[in-house]
XYZ file of N, CA and C in Angstrom:
594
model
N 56.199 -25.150 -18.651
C 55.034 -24.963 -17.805
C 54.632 -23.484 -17.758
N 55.411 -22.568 -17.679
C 55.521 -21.033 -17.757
C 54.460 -20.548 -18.756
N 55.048 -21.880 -20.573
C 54.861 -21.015 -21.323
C 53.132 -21.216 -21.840
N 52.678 -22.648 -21.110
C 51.533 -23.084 -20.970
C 50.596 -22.538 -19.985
N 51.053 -21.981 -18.409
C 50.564 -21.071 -17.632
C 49.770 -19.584 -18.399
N 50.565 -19.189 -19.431
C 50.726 -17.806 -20.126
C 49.413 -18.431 -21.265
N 49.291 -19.345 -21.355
C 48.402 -19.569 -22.672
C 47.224 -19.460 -22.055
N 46.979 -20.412 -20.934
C 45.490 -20.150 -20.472
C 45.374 -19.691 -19.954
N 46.051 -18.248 -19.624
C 45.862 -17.435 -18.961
C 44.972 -16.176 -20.074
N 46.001 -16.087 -20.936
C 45.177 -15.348 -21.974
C 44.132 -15.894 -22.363
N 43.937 -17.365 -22.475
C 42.486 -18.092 -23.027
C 41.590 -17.569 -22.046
N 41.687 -17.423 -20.796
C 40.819 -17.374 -19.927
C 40.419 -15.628 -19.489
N 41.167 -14.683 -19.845
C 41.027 -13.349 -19.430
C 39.580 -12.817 -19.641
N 39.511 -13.178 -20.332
C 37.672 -12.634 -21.285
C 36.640 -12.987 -20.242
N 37.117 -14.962 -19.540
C 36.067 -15.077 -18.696
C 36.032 -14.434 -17.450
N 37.453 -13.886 -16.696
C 37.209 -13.344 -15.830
C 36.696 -11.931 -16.000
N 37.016 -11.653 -17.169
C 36.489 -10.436 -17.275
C 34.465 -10.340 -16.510
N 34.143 -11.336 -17.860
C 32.789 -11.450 -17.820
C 32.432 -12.028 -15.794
N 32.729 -12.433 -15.946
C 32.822 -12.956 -14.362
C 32.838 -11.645 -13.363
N 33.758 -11.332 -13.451
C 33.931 -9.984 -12.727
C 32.621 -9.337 -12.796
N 32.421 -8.561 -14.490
C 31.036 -7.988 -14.220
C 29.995 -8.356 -13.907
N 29.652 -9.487 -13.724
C 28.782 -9.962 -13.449
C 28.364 -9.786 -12.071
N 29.258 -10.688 -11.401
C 29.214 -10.163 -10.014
C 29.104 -9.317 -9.063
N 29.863 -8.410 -9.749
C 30.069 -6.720 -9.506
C 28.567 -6.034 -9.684
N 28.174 -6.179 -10.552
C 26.791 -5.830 -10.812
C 26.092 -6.140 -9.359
N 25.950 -7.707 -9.243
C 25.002 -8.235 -8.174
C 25.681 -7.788 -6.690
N 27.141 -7.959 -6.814
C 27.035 -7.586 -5.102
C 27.489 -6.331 -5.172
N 27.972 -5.167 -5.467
C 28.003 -3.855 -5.395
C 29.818 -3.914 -5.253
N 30.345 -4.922 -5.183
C 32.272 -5.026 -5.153
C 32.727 -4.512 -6.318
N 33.679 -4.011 -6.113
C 34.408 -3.532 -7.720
C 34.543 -4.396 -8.303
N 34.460 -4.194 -9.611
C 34.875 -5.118 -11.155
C 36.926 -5.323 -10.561
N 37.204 -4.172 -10.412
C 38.508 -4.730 -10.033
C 38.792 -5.204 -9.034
N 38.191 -5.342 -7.668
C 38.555 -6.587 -6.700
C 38.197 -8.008 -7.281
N 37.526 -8.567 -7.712
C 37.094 -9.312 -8.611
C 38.112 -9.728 -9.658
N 38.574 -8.940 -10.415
C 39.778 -9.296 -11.138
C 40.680 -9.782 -10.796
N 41.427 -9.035 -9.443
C 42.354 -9.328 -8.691
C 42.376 -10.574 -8.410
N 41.476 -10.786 -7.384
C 41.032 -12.175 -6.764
C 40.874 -13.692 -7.609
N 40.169 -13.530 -9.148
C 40.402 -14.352 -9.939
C 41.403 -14.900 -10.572
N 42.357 -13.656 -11.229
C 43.366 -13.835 -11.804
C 44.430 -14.919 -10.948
N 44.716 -14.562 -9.449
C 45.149 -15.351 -8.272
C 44.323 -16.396 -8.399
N 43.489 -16.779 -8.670
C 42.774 -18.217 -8.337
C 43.081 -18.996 -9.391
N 43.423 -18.139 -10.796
C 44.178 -18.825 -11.963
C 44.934 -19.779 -11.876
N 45.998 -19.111 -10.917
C 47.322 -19.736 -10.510
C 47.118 -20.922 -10.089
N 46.397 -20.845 -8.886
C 46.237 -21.337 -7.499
C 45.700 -22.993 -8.891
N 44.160 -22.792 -9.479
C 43.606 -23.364 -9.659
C 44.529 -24.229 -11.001
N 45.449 -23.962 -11.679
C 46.297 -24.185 -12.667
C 47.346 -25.522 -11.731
N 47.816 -24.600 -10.856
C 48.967 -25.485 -10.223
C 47.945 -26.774 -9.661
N 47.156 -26.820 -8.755
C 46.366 -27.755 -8.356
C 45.196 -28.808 -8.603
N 45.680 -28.491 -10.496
C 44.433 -29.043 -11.515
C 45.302 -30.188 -11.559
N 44.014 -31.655 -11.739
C 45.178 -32.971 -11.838
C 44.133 -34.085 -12.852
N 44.539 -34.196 -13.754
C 43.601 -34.826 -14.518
C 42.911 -36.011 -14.394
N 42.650 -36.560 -13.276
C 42.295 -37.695 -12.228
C 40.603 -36.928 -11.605
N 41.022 -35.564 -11.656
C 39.302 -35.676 -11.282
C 37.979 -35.344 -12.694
N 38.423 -35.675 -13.287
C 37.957 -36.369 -14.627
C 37.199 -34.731 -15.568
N 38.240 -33.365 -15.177
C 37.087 -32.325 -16.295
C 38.570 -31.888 -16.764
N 38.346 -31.287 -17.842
C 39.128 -30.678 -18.708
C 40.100 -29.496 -17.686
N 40.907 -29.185 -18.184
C 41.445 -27.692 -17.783
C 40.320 -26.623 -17.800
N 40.268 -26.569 -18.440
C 39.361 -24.781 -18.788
C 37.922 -25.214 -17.867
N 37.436 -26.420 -17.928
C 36.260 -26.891 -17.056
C 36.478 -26.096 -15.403
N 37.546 -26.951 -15.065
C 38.309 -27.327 -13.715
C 38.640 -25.534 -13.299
N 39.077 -24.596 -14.148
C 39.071 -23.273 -13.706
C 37.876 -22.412 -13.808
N 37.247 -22.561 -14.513
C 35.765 -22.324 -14.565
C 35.127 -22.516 -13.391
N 35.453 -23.402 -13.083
C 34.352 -23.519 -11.517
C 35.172 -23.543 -10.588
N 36.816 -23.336 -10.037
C 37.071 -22.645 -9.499
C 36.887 -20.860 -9.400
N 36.960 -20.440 -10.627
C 36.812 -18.931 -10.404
C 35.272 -18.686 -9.957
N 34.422 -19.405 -10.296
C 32.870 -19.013 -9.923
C 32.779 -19.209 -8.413
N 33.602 -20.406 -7.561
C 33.590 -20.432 -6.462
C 34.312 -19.029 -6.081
N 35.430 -19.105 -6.129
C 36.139 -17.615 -5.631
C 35.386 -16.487 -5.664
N 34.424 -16.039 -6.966
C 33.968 -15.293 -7.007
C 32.623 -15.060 -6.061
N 32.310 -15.982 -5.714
C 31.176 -16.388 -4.685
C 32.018 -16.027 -3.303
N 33.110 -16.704 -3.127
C 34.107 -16.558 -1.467
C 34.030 -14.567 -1.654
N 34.062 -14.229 -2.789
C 34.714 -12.498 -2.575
C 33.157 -12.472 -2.000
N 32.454 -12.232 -2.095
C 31.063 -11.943 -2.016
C 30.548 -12.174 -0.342
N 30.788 -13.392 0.131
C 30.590 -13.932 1.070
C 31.802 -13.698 2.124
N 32.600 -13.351 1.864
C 34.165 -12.907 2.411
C 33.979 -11.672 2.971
N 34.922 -10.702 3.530
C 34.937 -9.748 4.453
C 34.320 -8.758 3.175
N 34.804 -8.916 2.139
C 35.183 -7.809 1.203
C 33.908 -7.857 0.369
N 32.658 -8.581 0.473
C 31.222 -7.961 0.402
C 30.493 -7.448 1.313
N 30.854 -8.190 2.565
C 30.449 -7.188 3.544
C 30.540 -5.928 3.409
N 31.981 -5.615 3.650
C 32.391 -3.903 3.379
C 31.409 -3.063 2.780
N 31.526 -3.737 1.293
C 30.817 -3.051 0.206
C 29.784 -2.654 0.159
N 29.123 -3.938 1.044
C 27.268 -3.826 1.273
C 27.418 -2.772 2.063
N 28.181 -2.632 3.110
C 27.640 -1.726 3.868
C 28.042 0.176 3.797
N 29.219 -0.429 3.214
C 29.232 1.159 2.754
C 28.664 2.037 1.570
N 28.157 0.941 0.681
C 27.378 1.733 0.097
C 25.739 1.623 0.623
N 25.414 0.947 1.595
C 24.657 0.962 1.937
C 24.913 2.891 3.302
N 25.805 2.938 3.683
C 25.866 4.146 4.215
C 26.020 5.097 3.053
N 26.832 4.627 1.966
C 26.369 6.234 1.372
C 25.299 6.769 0.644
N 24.588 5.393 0.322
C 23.180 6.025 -0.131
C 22.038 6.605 1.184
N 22.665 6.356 2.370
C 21.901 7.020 3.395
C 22.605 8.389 3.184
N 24.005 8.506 3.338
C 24.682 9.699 3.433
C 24.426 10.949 2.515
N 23.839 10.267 1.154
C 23.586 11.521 -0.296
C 22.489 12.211 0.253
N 22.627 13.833 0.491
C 21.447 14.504 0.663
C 22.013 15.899 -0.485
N 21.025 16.416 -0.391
C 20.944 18.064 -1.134
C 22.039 18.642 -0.900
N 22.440 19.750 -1.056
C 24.016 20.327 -0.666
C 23.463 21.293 -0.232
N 22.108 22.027 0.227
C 21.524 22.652 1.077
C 20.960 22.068 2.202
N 20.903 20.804 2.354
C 20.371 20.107 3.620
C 21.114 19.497 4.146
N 21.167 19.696 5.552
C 22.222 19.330 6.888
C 22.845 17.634 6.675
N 23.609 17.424 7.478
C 23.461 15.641 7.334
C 22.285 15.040 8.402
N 22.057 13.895 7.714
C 20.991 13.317 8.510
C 21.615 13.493 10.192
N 20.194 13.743 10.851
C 20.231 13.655 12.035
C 19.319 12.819 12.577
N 19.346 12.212 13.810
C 17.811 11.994 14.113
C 17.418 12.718 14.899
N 16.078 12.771 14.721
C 15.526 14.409 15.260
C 14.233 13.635 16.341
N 13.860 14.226 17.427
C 12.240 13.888 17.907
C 11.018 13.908 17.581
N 10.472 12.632 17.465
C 9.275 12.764 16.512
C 8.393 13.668 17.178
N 7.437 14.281 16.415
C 6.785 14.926 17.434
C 5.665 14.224 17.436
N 4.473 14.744 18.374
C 3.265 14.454 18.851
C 2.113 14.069 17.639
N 1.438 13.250 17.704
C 0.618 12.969 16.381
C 1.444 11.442 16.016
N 0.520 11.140 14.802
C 0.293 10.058 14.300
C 1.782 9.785 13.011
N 2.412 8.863 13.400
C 3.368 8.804 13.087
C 3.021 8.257 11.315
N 4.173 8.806 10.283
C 3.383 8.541 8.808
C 4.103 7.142 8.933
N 4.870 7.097 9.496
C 6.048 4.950 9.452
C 4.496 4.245 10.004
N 3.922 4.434 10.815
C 2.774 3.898 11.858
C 1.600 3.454 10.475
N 1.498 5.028 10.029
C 0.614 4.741 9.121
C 0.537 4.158 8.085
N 1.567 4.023 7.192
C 2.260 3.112 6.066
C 1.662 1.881 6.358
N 2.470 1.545 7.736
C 2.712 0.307 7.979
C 1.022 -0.450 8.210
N 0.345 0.348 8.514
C -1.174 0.130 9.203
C -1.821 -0.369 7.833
N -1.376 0.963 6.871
C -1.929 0.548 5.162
C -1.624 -0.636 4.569
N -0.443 -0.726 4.775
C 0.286 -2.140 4.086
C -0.482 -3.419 4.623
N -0.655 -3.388 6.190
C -1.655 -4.816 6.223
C -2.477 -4.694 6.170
N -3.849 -3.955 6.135
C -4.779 -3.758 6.024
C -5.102 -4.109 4.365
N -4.176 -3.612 3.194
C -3.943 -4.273 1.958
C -3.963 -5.526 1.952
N -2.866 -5.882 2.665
C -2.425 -7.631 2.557
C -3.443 -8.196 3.437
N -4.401 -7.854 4.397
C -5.023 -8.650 4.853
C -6.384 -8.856 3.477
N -6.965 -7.286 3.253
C -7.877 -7.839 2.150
C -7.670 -8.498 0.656
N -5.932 -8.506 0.396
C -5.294 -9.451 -0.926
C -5.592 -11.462 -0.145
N -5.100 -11.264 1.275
C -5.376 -12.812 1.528
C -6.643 -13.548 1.560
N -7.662 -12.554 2.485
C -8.875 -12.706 1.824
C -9.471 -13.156 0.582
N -9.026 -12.173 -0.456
C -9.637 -12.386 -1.849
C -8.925 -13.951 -2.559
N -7.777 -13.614 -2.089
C -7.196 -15.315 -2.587
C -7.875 -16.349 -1.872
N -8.307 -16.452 -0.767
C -8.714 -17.402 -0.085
C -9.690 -17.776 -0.880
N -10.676 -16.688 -0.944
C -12.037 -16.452 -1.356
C -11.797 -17.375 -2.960
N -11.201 -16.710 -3.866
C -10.824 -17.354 -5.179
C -10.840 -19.361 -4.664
N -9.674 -19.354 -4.063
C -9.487 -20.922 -3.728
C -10.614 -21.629 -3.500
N -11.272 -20.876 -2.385
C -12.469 -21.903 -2.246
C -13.554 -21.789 -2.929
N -13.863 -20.959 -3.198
C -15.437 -20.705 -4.360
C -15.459 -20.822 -5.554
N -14.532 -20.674 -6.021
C -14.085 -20.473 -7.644
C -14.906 -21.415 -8.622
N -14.574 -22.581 -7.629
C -14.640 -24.187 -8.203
C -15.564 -25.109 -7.003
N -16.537 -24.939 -6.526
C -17.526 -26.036 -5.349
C -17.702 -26.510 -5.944
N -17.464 -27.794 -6.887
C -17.024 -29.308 -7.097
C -15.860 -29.599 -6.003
N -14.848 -28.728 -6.398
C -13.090 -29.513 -6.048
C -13.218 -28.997 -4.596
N -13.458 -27.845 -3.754
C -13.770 -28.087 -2.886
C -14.537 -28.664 -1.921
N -14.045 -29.411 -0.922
C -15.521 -29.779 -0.083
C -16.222 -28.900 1.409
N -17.121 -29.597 1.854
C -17.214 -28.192 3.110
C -16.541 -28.504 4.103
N -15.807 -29.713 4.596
C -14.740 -29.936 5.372
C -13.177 -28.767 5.231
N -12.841 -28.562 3.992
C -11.779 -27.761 3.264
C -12.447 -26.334 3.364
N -13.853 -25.899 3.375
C -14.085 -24.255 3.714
C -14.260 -24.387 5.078
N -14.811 -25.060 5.807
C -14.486 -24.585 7.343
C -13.452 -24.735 7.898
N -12.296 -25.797 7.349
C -10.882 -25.653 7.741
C -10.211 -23.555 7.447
N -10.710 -23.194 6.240
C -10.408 -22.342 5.837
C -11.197 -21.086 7.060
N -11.968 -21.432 7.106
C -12.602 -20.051 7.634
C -12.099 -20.263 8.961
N -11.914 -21.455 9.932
C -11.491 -21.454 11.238
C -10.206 -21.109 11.113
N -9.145 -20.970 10.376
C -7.715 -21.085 10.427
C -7.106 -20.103 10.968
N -7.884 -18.822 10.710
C -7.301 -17.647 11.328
C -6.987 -17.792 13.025
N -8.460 -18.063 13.756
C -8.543 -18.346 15.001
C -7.936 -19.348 15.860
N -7.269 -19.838 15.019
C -5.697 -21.043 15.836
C -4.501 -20.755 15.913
N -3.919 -20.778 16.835
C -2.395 -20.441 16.370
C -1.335 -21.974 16.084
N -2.323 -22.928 15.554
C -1.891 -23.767 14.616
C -2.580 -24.854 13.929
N -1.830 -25.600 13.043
C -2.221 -26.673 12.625
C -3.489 -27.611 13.718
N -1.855 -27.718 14.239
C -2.727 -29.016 15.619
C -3.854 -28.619 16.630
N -3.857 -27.693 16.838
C -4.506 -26.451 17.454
C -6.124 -26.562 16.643
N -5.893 -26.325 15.382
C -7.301 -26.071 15.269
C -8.043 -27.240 14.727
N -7.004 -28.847 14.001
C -7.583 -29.904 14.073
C -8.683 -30.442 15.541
N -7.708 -29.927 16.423
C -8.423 -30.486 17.873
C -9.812 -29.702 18.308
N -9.774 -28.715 17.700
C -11.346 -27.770 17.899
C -12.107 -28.167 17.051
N -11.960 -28.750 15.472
C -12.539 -29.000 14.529
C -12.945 -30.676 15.051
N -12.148 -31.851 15.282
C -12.114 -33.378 15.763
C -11.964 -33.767 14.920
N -10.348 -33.257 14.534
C -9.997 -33.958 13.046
C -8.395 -34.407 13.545
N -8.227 -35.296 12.540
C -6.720 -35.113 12.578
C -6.113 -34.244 12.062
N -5.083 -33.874 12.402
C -3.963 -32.727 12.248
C -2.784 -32.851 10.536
N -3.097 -34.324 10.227
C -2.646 -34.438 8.637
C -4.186 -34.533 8.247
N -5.018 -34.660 8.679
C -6.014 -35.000 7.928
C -6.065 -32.726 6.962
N -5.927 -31.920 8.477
C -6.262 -30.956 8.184
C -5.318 -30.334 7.355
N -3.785 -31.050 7.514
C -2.642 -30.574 6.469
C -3.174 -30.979 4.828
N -3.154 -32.659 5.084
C -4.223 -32.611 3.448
C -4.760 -32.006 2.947
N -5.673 -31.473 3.440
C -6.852 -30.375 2.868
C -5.748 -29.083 2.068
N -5.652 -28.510 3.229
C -4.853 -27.521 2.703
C -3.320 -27.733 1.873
N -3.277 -28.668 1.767
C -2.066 -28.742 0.178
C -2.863 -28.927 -0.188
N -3.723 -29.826 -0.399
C -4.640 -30.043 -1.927
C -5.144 -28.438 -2.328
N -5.675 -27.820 -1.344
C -5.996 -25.990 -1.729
C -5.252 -25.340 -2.133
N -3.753 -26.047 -1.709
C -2.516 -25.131 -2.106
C -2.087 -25.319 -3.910
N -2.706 -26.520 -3.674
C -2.191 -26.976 -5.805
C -3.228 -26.024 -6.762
N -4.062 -25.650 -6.246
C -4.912 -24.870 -7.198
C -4.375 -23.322 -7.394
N -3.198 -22.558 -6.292
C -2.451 -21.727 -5.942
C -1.998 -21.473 -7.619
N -1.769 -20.077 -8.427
C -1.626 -20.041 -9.480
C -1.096 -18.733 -9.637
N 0.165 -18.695 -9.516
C 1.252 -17.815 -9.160
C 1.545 -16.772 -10.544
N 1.090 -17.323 -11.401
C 0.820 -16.291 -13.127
C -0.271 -15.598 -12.497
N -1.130 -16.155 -12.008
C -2.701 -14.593 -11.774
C -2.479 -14.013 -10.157
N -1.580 -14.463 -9.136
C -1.699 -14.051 -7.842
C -0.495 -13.509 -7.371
N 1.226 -13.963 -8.466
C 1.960 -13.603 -7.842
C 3.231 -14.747 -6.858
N 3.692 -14.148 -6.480
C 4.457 -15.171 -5.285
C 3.499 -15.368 -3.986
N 3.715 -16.319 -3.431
C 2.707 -17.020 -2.480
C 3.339 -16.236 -1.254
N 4.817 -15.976 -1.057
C 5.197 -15.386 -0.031
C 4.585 -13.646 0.494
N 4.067 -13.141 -0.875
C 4.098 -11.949 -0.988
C 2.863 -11.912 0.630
N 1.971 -13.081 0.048
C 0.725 -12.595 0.917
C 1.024 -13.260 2.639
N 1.858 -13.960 3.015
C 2.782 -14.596 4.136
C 3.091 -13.351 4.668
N 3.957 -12.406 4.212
C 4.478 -11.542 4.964
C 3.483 -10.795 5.667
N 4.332 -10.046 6.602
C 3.264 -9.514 7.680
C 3.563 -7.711 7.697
């Protein structure tokens, strides 16, 4: 059993290797915690392989180590990682400039305020123009039930909400808008979430 332990162990080194980097890449953990942790799941996953749940050996450790490698990630020991390198890329400054402090903003128009003012003022005239695309593009496929759903939508703070101002039903007004949503064309506009966010 030893000398069969030792075989797929070497059969398998390459994948943890690749495994390791992989991961390491995506969650910021060392290539060698990763190693560690797999190589142990070798064992673990070797001794507790039983040929009754119907995959091969090399199958059966394969997707134990991808789980493990997922537990390191989700485990104390991505946390850590996230966060300390998330502090030391706050921590890197000039070797002439102090460590971060926080300091009092002063008086005037804050540039975070202003960013932030730019950014929706963007995304409000990107939702616009998509809207605009959806419904005009094509007056065949739309009807004028589906542009005044559109133009009232802002002024509800919902679905049901603005069926009842309109004297519609509330799937009647969900209909509409999936059917507007299938014409949605994520090669010329992007992710749909982009324009959601606030």
């Amino acid at each position: 059993m030893e000398n069969e332990f030792d075989r797929v162990f070497l059969e398998m080194k390459r994948t943890i290797h690749n495994i390791s980097l992989r991961y390491s890449k995506q969650s910021g953990v060392p290539a060698a915690e990763f190693v560690s942790q797999l190589s142990e799941e070798i064992w673990v996953a070797y001794r507790d392989y039983d040929s009754a749940y119907g995959a091969t050996l090399i199958t059966w450790i394969n997707g134990c180590l991808r789980r493990r490698a997922m537990d390191v990630i989700r485990e104390r020991d991505g946390t850590y990682y996230r966060r300390v390198s998330l502090i030391s890329a706050i921590a890197k400054t000039d070797e002439d400039e102090d460590a971060p402090t926080s300091e009092v903003a002063e008086s005037g128009p804050s540039l975070e305020e202003y960013v932030i003012e730019r950014m929706h003022r963007k995304k409000e005239a990107d939702q616009r123009q998509l809207i605009d695309f959806l419904v005009n593009s094509d007056p065949d496929q739309v009807d004028p039930v589906t542009t005044l759903i559109v133009t009232k939508f802002p002024q509800y703070p919902s679905i049901t909400a603005l069926a009842k101002a309109l004297g519609l039903h509330h799937e009647v007004v969900k209909r509409k808008l999936r059917a507007l949503s299938r014409r949605y064309d994520a090669n010329r506009f992007g992710d749909y979430r982009e324009y959601l966010a606030v």
